PDB file of C-alpha atoms in Angstrom:
ATOM      1  CA  MET A 477       0.000   0.000   0.000  1.00  0.00           C
ATOM      2  CA  LYS A 478       2.867   2.411   0.817  1.00  0.00           C
ATOM      3  CA  LYS A 479       4.276   2.037  -2.717  1.00  0.00           C
ATOM      4  CA  GLN A 480       0.828   2.807  -4.172  1.00  0.00           C
ATOM      5  CA  ILE A 481       0.310   6.113  -2.350  1.00  0.00           C
ATOM      6  CA  ILE A 482       2.376   8.214  -4.766  1.00  0.00           C
ATOM      7  CA  PRO A 483       0.636   7.038  -7.991  1.00  0.00           C
ATOM      8  CA  ILE A 484      -2.770   7.329  -6.279  1.00  0.00           C
ATOM      9  CA  VAL A 485      -2.098  10.970  -5.370  1.00  0.00           C
ATOM     10  CA  LEU A 486      -0.857  11.726  -8.887  1.00  0.00           C
ATOM     11  CA  ILE A 487      -3.969  10.151 -10.418  1.00  0.00           C
ATOM     12  CA  ILE A 488      -6.216  12.241  -8.128  1.00  0.00           C
ATOM     13  CA  MET A 489      -4.385  15.439  -9.040  1.00  0.00           C
ATOM     14  CA  LEU A 490      -4.532  14.706 -12.770  1.00  0.00           C
ATOM     15  CA  SER A 491      -8.143  13.501 -12.822  1.00  0.00           C
ATOM     16  CA  LEU A 492      -9.419  16.729 -11.240  1.00  0.00           C
ATOM     17  CA  THR A 493      -8.094  18.913 -14.054  1.00  0.00           C
ATOM     18  CA  SER A 494     -11.107  19.922 -16.115  1.00  0.00           C
ATOM     19  CA  GLU A 495     -11.155  19.950 -19.908  1.00  0.00           C
ATOM     20  CA  GLY A 496      -9.664  23.139 -21.304  1.00  0.00           C
ATOM     21  CA  GLN A 497      -7.883  23.856 -18.024  1.00  0.00           C
ATOM     22  CA  SER A 498      -4.134  23.617 -17.585  1.00  0.00           C
ATOM     23  CA  PHE A 499      -3.025  21.170 -14.896  1.00  0.00           C
ATOM     24  CA  TRP A 500      -0.856  23.939 -13.438  1.00  0.00           C
ATOM     25  CA  ASP A 501      -3.665  26.488 -13.013  1.00  0.00           C
ATOM     26  CA  ASP A 502      -4.475  25.347  -9.472  1.00  0.00           C
ATOM     27  CA  VAL A 503      -1.001  24.171  -8.447  1.00  0.00           C
ATOM     28  CA  THR A 504       1.023  25.902  -5.722  1.00  0.00           C
ATOM     29  CA  ILE A 505       4.726  25.184  -5.309  1.00  0.00           C
ATOM     30  CA  SER A 506       5.581  25.477  -1.626  1.00  0.00           C
ATOM     31  CA  ALA A 507       8.860  25.516   0.309  1.00  0.00           C
ATOM     32  CA  GLN A 508       8.691  24.724   4.023  1.00  0.00           C
ATOM     33  CA  PHE A 509      10.880  25.036   7.093  1.00  0.00           C
ATOM     34  CA  ALA A 510      10.034  23.710  10.553  1.00  0.00           C
ATOM     35  CA  ALA A 511      11.706  24.159  13.932  1.00  0.00           C
ATOM     36  CA  ALA A 512      10.940  21.815  16.837  1.00  0.00           C
ATOM     37  CA  HIS A 513      12.059  21.238  20.389  1.00  0.00           C
ATOM     38  CA  HIS A 514      14.526  18.442  21.045  1.00  0.00           C
ATOM     39  CA  ASP A 515      13.083  15.070  22.046  1.00  0.00           C
ATOM     40  CA  LYS A 516      15.004  14.936  25.338  1.00  0.00           C
ATOM     41  CA  ARG A 517      13.485  11.753  26.700  1.00  0.00           C
ATOM     42  CA  LEU A 518      16.101   9.530  28.357  1.00  0.00           C
ATOM     43  CA  ILE A 519      14.010   6.629  29.538  1.00  0.00           C
ATOM     44  CA  GLY A 520      15.476   4.534  32.351  1.00  0.00           C
ATOM     45  CA  TRP A 521      18.742   6.470  32.624  1.00  0.00           C
ATOM     46  CA  SER A 522      20.181   7.643  35.958  1.00  0.00           C
ATOM     47  CA  GLN A 523      19.783  11.204  37.153  1.00  0.00           C
ATOM     48  CA  SER A 524      23.530  11.873  36.817  1.00  0.00           C
ATOM     49  CA  TYR A 525      23.455  10.691  33.192  1.00  0.00           C
ATOM     50  CA  ARG A 526      20.425  12.900  32.445  1.00  0.00           C
ATOM     51  CA  GLU A 527      22.223  15.900  33.898  1.00  0.00           C
ATOM     52  CA  ARG A 528      25.313  15.196  31.800  1.00  0.00           C
ATOM     53  CA  ILE A 529      23.286  14.933  28.598  1.00  0.00           C
ATOM     54  CA  GLU A 530      21.441  18.139  29.510  1.00  0.00           C
ATOM     55  CA  ARG A 531      24.781  19.936  29.877  1.00  0.00           C
ATOM     56  CA  GLN A 532      25.779  18.670  26.426  1.00  0.00           C
ATOM     57  CA  ASN A 533      22.403  19.744  24.971  1.00  0.00           C
ATOM     58  CA  PRO A 534      21.402  22.927  26.827  1.00  0.00           C
ATOM     59  CA  GLU A 535      19.421  24.323  23.904  1.00  0.00           C
ATOM     60  CA  THR A 536      15.659  23.748  23.588  1.00  0.00           C
ATOM     61  CA  TRP A 537      15.409  23.860  19.798  1.00  0.00           C
ATOM     62  CA  GLY A 538      17.355  21.467  17.603  1.00  0.00           C
ATOM     63  CA  THR A 539      15.140  19.385  15.316  1.00  0.00           C
ATOM     64  CA  TRP A 540      14.928  21.045  11.909  1.00  0.00           C
ATOM     65  CA  GLN A 541      12.843  20.084   8.904  1.00  0.00           C
ATOM     66  CA  TYR A 542      12.975  21.272   5.298  1.00  0.00           C
ATOM     67  CA  GLY A 543      10.578  20.473   2.503  1.00  0.00           C
ATOM     68  CA  ILE A 544       9.226  21.266  -0.928  1.00  0.00           C
ATOM     69  CA  SER A 545       5.909  20.196  -2.414  1.00  0.00           C
ATOM     70  CA  ALA A 546       3.455  20.770  -5.227  1.00  0.00           C
ATOM     71  CA  ASN A 547      -0.147  21.159  -4.020  1.00  0.00           C
ATOM     72  CA  LYS A 548      -3.202  21.114  -6.278  1.00  0.00           C
ATOM     73  CA  LYS A 549      -6.640  22.484  -5.415  1.00  0.00           C
ATOM     74  CA  ILE A 550      -9.132  19.634  -5.704  1.00  0.00           C
ATOM     75  CA  TYR A 551     -12.260  21.154  -4.138  1.00  0.00           C
ATOM     76  CA  GLN A 552     -13.763  24.597  -3.598  1.00  0.00           C
ATOM     77  CA  ARG A 553     -17.079  25.736  -2.170  1.00  0.00           C
ATOM     78  CA  GLY A 554     -17.337  29.419  -1.453  1.00  0.00           C
ATOM     79  CA  SER A 555     -14.150  30.397   0.367  1.00  0.00           C
ATOM     80  CA  PHE A 556     -13.503  26.857   1.603  1.00  0.00           C
ATOM     81  CA  THR A 557     -10.890  24.932  -0.386  1.00  0.00           C
ATOM     82  CA  THR A 558      -9.096  21.593  -0.197  1.00  0.00           C
ATOM     83  CA  GLU A 559      -5.672  20.880  -1.666  1.00  0.00           C
ATOM     84  CA  ILE A 560      -3.647  17.700  -1.948  1.00  0.00           C
ATOM     85  CA  GLY A 561       0.024  17.492  -2.795  1.00  0.00           C
ATOM     86  CA  LEU A 562       3.210  15.521  -3.104  1.00  0.00           C
ATOM     87  CA  GLY A 563       6.741  16.433  -2.111  1.00  0.00           C
ATOM     88  CA  TYR A 564      10.037  15.784  -0.360  1.00  0.00           C
ATOM     89  CA  SER A 565      10.984  16.473   3.256  1.00  0.00           C
ATOM     90  CA  LEU A 566      14.178  16.175   5.293  1.00  0.00           C
ATOM     91  CA  GLU A 567      14.224  16.044   9.095  1.00  0.00           C
ATOM     92  CA  HIS A 568      17.532  16.704  10.879  1.00  0.00           C
ATOM     93  CA  MET A 569      17.936  15.835  14.585  1.00  0.00           C
ATOM     94  CA  THR A 570      20.932  17.456  16.272  1.00  0.00           C
ATOM     95  CA  MET A 571      20.640  16.358  19.913  1.00  0.00           C
ATOM     96  CA  ILE A 572      23.458  14.092  21.142  1.00  0.00           C
ATOM     97  CA  LYS A 573      21.795  10.710  21.642  1.00  0.00           C
ATOM     98  CA  GLU A 574      22.597   7.036  21.759  1.00  0.00           C
ATOM     99  CA  VAL A 575      21.483   5.087  18.698  1.00  0.00           C
ATOM    100  CA  ASP A 576      20.963   1.364  18.312  1.00  0.00           C
ATOM    101  CA  PHE A 577      23.553   0.423  15.717  1.00  0.00           C
ATOM    102  CA  CYS A 578      22.120  -3.095  15.498  1.00  0.00           C
ATOM    103  CA  GLN A 579      18.954  -1.745  13.882  1.00  0.00           C
ATOM    104  CA  TYR A 580      21.053  -1.375  10.732  1.00  0.00           C
ATOM    105  CA  GLN A 581      22.159  -5.003  10.608  1.00  0.00           C
ATOM    106  CA  SER A 582      20.596  -7.502   8.254  1.00  0.00           C
ATOM    107  CA  ALA A 583      18.704 -10.456   9.683  1.00  0.00           C
ATOM    108  CA  ALA A 584      21.718 -12.668   8.998  1.00  0.00           C
ATOM    109  CA  GLY A 585      24.252 -10.122  10.238  1.00  0.00           C
ATOM    110  CA  ILE A 586      26.050 -10.121  13.559  1.00  0.00           C
ATOM    111  CA  CYS A 587      26.143  -6.957  15.652  1.00  0.00           C
ATOM    112  CA  HIS A 588      29.023  -6.618  18.113  1.00  0.00           C
ATOM    113  CA  SER A 589      28.660  -2.994  19.193  1.00  0.00           C
ATOM    114  CA  ILE A 590      25.668  -0.789  19.927  1.00  0.00           C
ATOM    115  CA  ALA A 591      27.130   2.056  22.036  1.00  0.00           C
ATOM    116  CA  TYR A 592      27.152   4.789  19.408  1.00  0.00           C
ATOM    117  CA  TYR A 593      26.247   8.440  19.955  1.00  0.00           C
ATOM    118  CA  THR A 594      25.345  10.959  17.295  1.00  0.00           C
ATOM    119  CA  ASP A 595      24.120  14.529  16.908  1.00  0.00           C
ATOM    120  CA  ASP A 596      23.614  14.189  13.161  1.00  0.00           C
ATOM    121  CA  TYR A 597      20.585  12.046  12.303  1.00  0.00           C
ATOM    122  CA  LYS A 598      18.720  12.737   9.039  1.00  0.00           C
ATOM    123  CA  ILE A 599      15.487  11.199   7.778  1.00  0.00           C
ATOM    124  CA  HIS A 600      14.555  11.587   4.102  1.00  0.00           C
ATOM    125  CA  MET A 601      10.804  11.389   3.494  1.00  0.00           C
ATOM    126  CA  VAL A 602       7.993  11.631   0.982  1.00  0.00           C
ATOM    127  CA  GLN A 603       5.284  14.027   2.148  1.00  0.00           C
ATOM    128  CA  VAL A 604       1.640  13.892   1.030  1.00  0.00           C
ATOM    129  CA  PRO A 605       0.151  17.152   2.354  1.00  0.00           C
ATOM    130  CA  VAL A 606      -3.584  17.810   2.548  1.00  0.00           C
ATOM    131  CA  LEU A 607      -4.655  21.416   3.181  1.00  0.00           C
ATOM    132  CA  PHE A 608      -8.097  22.582   4.296  1.00  0.00           C
ATOM    133  CA  SER A 609      -8.557  26.373   4.367  1.00  0.00           C
ATOM    134  CA  THR A 610     -11.190  29.073   4.505  1.00  0.00           C
ATOM    135  CA  GLU A 611     -10.909  32.844   4.080  1.00  0.00           C
ATOM    136  CA  VAL A 612     -11.766  34.799   7.254  1.00  0.00           C
ATOM    137  CA  PHE A 613     -10.584  38.266   6.146  1.00  0.00           C
ATOM    138  CA  THR A 614      -9.456  39.569   2.776  1.00  0.00           C
ATOM    139  CA  ASN A 615      -6.459  37.417   1.736  1.00  0.00           C
ATOM    140  CA  LEU A 616      -6.182  35.898   5.237  1.00  0.00           C
ATOM    141  CA  PHE A 617      -7.036  32.205   5.577  1.00  0.00           C
ATOM    142  CA  VAL A 618      -7.426  29.892   8.552  1.00  0.00           C
ATOM    143  CA  ASN A 619      -6.194  26.423   7.657  1.00  0.00           C
ATOM    144  CA  VAL A 620      -5.467  22.930   8.867  1.00  0.00           C
ATOM    145  CA  TYR A 621      -2.437  21.223   7.311  1.00  0.00           C
ATOM    146  CA  VAL A 622      -2.557  17.425   7.558  1.00  0.00           C
ATOM    147  CA  LEU A 623       0.909  16.031   6.840  1.00  0.00           C
ATOM    148  CA  PRO A 624       1.546  12.302   6.354  1.00  0.00           C
ATOM    149  CA  PHE A 625       5.219  11.343   5.990  1.00  0.00           C
ATOM    150  CA  ILE A 626       6.738   8.145   4.588  1.00  0.00           C
ATOM    151  CA  ASP A 627      10.452   7.718   5.225  1.00  0.00           C
ATOM    152  CA  TRP A 628      12.679   6.091   2.615  1.00  0.00           C
ATOM    153  CA  SER A 629      16.175   6.714   3.984  1.00  0.00           C
ATOM    154  CA  LYS A 630      17.662   7.194   7.468  1.00  0.00           C
ATOM    155  CA  ASP A 631      21.248   8.445   7.756  1.00  0.00           C
ATOM    156  CA  VAL A 632      23.353   8.560  10.918  1.00  0.00           C
ATOM    157  CA  ARG A 633      26.784  10.205  10.963  1.00  0.00           C
ATOM    158  CA  PHE A 634      29.368   9.986  13.730  1.00  0.00           C
ATOM    159  CA  ASP A 635      31.661  12.972  14.458  1.00  0.00           C
ATOM    160  CA  GLY A 636      31.061  14.333  10.957  1.00  0.00           C
ATOM    161  CA  ARG A 637      32.333  11.155   9.311  1.00  0.00           C
ATOM    162  CA  SER A 638      30.397   8.835   7.068  1.00  0.00           C
ATOM    163  CA  GLY A 639      27.978   6.803   9.116  1.00  0.00           C
ATOM    164  CA  ILE A 640      25.304   4.247   8.434  1.00  0.00           C
ATOM    165  CA  ASN A 641      22.201   4.245   6.287  1.00  0.00           C
ATOM    166  CA  LYS A 642      18.920   2.369   6.413  1.00  0.00           C
ATOM    167  CA  THR A 643      16.518   2.406   3.458  1.00  0.00           C
ATOM    168  CA  GLY A 644      13.002   1.191   2.756  1.00  0.00           C
ATOM    169  CA  LEU A 645       9.527   2.725   2.570  1.00  0.00           C
ATOM    170  CA  ASN A 646       7.949   3.009   6.029  1.00  0.00           C
ATOM    171  CA  PHE A 647       5.226   5.103   7.628  1.00  0.00           C
ATOM    172  CA  TYR A 648       6.998   7.788   9.669  1.00  0.00           C
ATOM    173  CA  SER A 649       4.348  10.123  11.090  1.00  0.00           C
ATOM    174  CA  LEU A 650       1.050  11.911  10.604  1.00  0.00           C
ATOM    175  CA  GLU A 651       0.834  15.531  11.755  1.00  0.00           C
ATOM    176  CA  VAL A 652      -2.124  17.899  12.226  1.00  0.00           C
ATOM    177  CA  ASN A 653      -1.072  21.547  11.959  1.00  0.00           C
ATOM    178  CA  PRO A 654      -3.626  24.381  12.279  1.00  0.00           C
ATOM    179  CA  GLY A 655      -2.459  27.818  11.212  1.00  0.00           C
ATOM    180  CA  LEU A 656      -2.807  30.898   9.039  1.00  0.00           C
ATOM    181  CA  ASN A 657      -2.054  31.697   5.395  1.00  0.00           C
ATOM    182  CA  TYR A 658      -1.769  35.141   3.892  1.00  0.00           C
ATOM    183  CA  GLU A 659      -2.080  35.406   0.117  1.00  0.00           C
ATOM    184  CA  TRP A 660      -0.874  38.294  -1.994  1.00  0.00           C
ATOM    185  CA  ASN A 661      -1.244  38.040  -5.766  1.00  0.00           C
ATOM    186  CA  GLN A 662       0.180  34.561  -6.459  1.00  0.00           C
ATOM    187  CA  PHE A 663       2.284  34.329  -3.295  1.00  0.00           C
ATOM    188  CA  ARG A 664       1.292  32.564  -0.088  1.00  0.00           C
ATOM    189  CA  LEU A 665       2.890  32.912   3.357  1.00  0.00           C
ATOM    190  CA  GLY A 666       2.046  30.336   6.005  1.00  0.00           C
ATOM    191  CA  LEU A 667       2.549  29.783   9.731  1.00  0.00           C
ATOM    192  CA  ASN A 668       1.371  26.550  11.360  1.00  0.00           C
ATOM    193  CA  TYR A 669       1.635  24.914  14.770  1.00  0.00           C
ATOM    194  CA  ARG A 670       1.717  21.139  15.218  1.00  0.00           C
ATOM    195  CA  ILE A 671      -1.128  20.409  17.596  1.00  0.00           C
ATOM    196  CA  TRP A 672      -1.051  16.591  17.333  1.00  0.00           C
ATOM    197  CA  GLN A 673       0.866  13.779  15.731  1.00  0.00           C
ATOM    198  CA  VAL A 674       0.987  10.003  15.652  1.00  0.00           C
ATOM    199  CA  LYS A 675       4.431   8.624  14.936  1.00  0.00           C
ATOM    200  CA  LYS A 676       5.964   5.225  14.444  1.00  0.00           C
ATOM    201  CA  ILE A 677       8.428   4.673  17.277  1.00  0.00           C
ATOM    202  CA  ASP A 678      11.930   4.886  15.848  1.00  0.00           C
ATOM    203  CA  ARG A 679      13.823   1.770  16.974  1.00  0.00           C
ATOM    204  CA  ILE A 680      17.098   3.430  16.068  1.00  0.00           C
ATOM    205  CA  LEU A 681      16.457   5.786  19.000  1.00  0.00           C
ATOM    206  CA  TYR A 682      14.185   3.723  21.268  1.00  0.00           C
ATOM    207  CA  SER A 683      14.950   0.016  21.553  1.00  0.00           C
ATOM    208  CA  LYS A 684      15.892  -2.468  24.266  1.00  0.00           C
ATOM    209  CA  ALA A 685      19.465  -1.331  23.722  1.00  0.00           C
ATOM    210  CA  THR A 686      18.883   2.398  24.252  1.00  0.00           C
ATOM    211  CA  VAL A 687      16.025   2.383  26.787  1.00  0.00           C
ATOM    212  CA  HIS A 688      17.789   1.646  30.078  1.00  0.00           C
ATOM    213  CA  THR A 689      14.995   0.209  32.171  1.00  0.00           C
ATOM    214  CA  ASN A 690      14.652  -2.940  34.209  1.00  0.00           C
ATOM    215  CA  SER A 691      11.268  -3.584  32.659  1.00  0.00           C
ATOM    216  CA  PHE A 692      11.012  -4.210  28.937  1.00  0.00           C
ATOM    217  CA  GLU A 693       7.263  -3.742  29.329  1.00  0.00           C
ATOM    218  CA  ASP A 694       7.760   0.002  28.983  1.00  0.00           C
ATOM    219  CA  ARG A 695       5.221   1.334  26.452  1.00  0.00           C
ATOM    220  CA  ILE A 696       7.905   2.730  24.193  1.00  0.00           C
ATOM    221  CA  ILE A 697       9.274  -0.819  23.813  1.00  0.00           C
ATOM    222  CA  THR A 698       6.015  -2.739  23.500  1.00  0.00           C
ATOM    223  CA  LYS A 699       4.067  -0.313  21.309  1.00  0.00           C
ATOM    224  CA  ASN A 700       4.708   0.532  17.661  1.00  0.00           C
ATOM    225  CA  TYR A 701       3.179   4.027  17.630  1.00  0.00           C
ATOM    226  CA  GLU A 702       3.018   6.990  19.984  1.00  0.00           C
ATOM    227  CA  ALA A 703       1.492  10.477  20.154  1.00  0.00           C
ATOM    228  CA  TYR A 704       4.424  12.247  21.859  1.00  0.00           C
ATOM    229  CA  ASN A 705       4.422  15.778  20.474  1.00  0.00           C
ATOM    230  CA  PRO A 706       7.319  18.208  21.095  1.00  0.00           C
ATOM    231  CA  PHE A 707       6.543  21.849  20.280  1.00  0.00           C
ATOM    232  CA  LYS A 708       6.897  22.495  16.536  1.00  0.00           C
ATOM    233  CA  LEU A 709       6.306  25.436  14.191  1.00  0.00           C
ATOM    234  CA  TRP A 710       6.048  25.353  10.405  1.00  0.00           C
ATOM    235  CA  PHE A 711       6.877  28.288   8.106  1.00  0.00           C
ATOM    236  CA  SER A 712       6.066  28.150   4.410  1.00  0.00           C
ATOM    237  CA  LEU A 713       6.322  30.233   1.255  1.00  0.00           C
ATOM    238  CA  GLY A 714       4.299  29.252  -1.779  1.00  0.00           C
ATOM    239  CA  TYR A 715       3.777  30.466  -5.332  1.00  0.00           C
ATOM    240  CA  ARG A 716       0.683  29.623  -7.368  1.00  0.00           C
ATOM    241  CA  LEU A 717       1.392  28.689 -10.978  1.00  0.00           C
ATOM    242  CA  GLY A 718      -0.957  29.591 -13.799  1.00  0.00           C
ATOM    243  CA  SER A 719      -4.196  31.406 -13.031  1.00  0.00           C
ATOM    244  CA  GLU A 720      -7.338  30.525 -11.130  1.00  0.00           C
TER     245      GLU A 720
END
């Protein structure tokens, strides 16, 4: 199903282009940047270890995300519109954290070492944004940005050197981001706040190797998904191609 999402979205976008209308008339190219608080959870670690990690990571912000997408309007009734899109996104985590090196080994491989720390963890993703918006004042829109992400590559680097890479299409997260858009001519400025997300627990960060607890019944070990939601803001700049 994950491999079918991209062609399904493309078919939807193409099928909703009416006869005599250019496909690009209702398409907005959007660049995004997001800033989020560090995920500073250190489950099962001692207080002295937590304090040491906090000294190494005193900053609050440190998870950055960059993206670009093409969104097409697929529905309009009055001032209410719906758009669906397709694009690329890169998330970069910069907090010093232990990672489970064995998550990168093949089923037949042998892992001898798992005590690796990194502050350079990048996740490459496909994004399939869905935007619901309505105009509340002239050129000012209230919106809800629903953002599903599918990761296809995870890269970890150690001390700036080449690290390890894990590939494969996997559900990464689903975000709900209410916010505001301001439109001027064919430009669109956006500010959104992530109010909720569901995310697949990343075993590179949270596994039996990195969660130091006496009980492996901890929810982060036994569950596959969680709704943990560090503070996150999205900023976007879009340009509408063609004409409405």
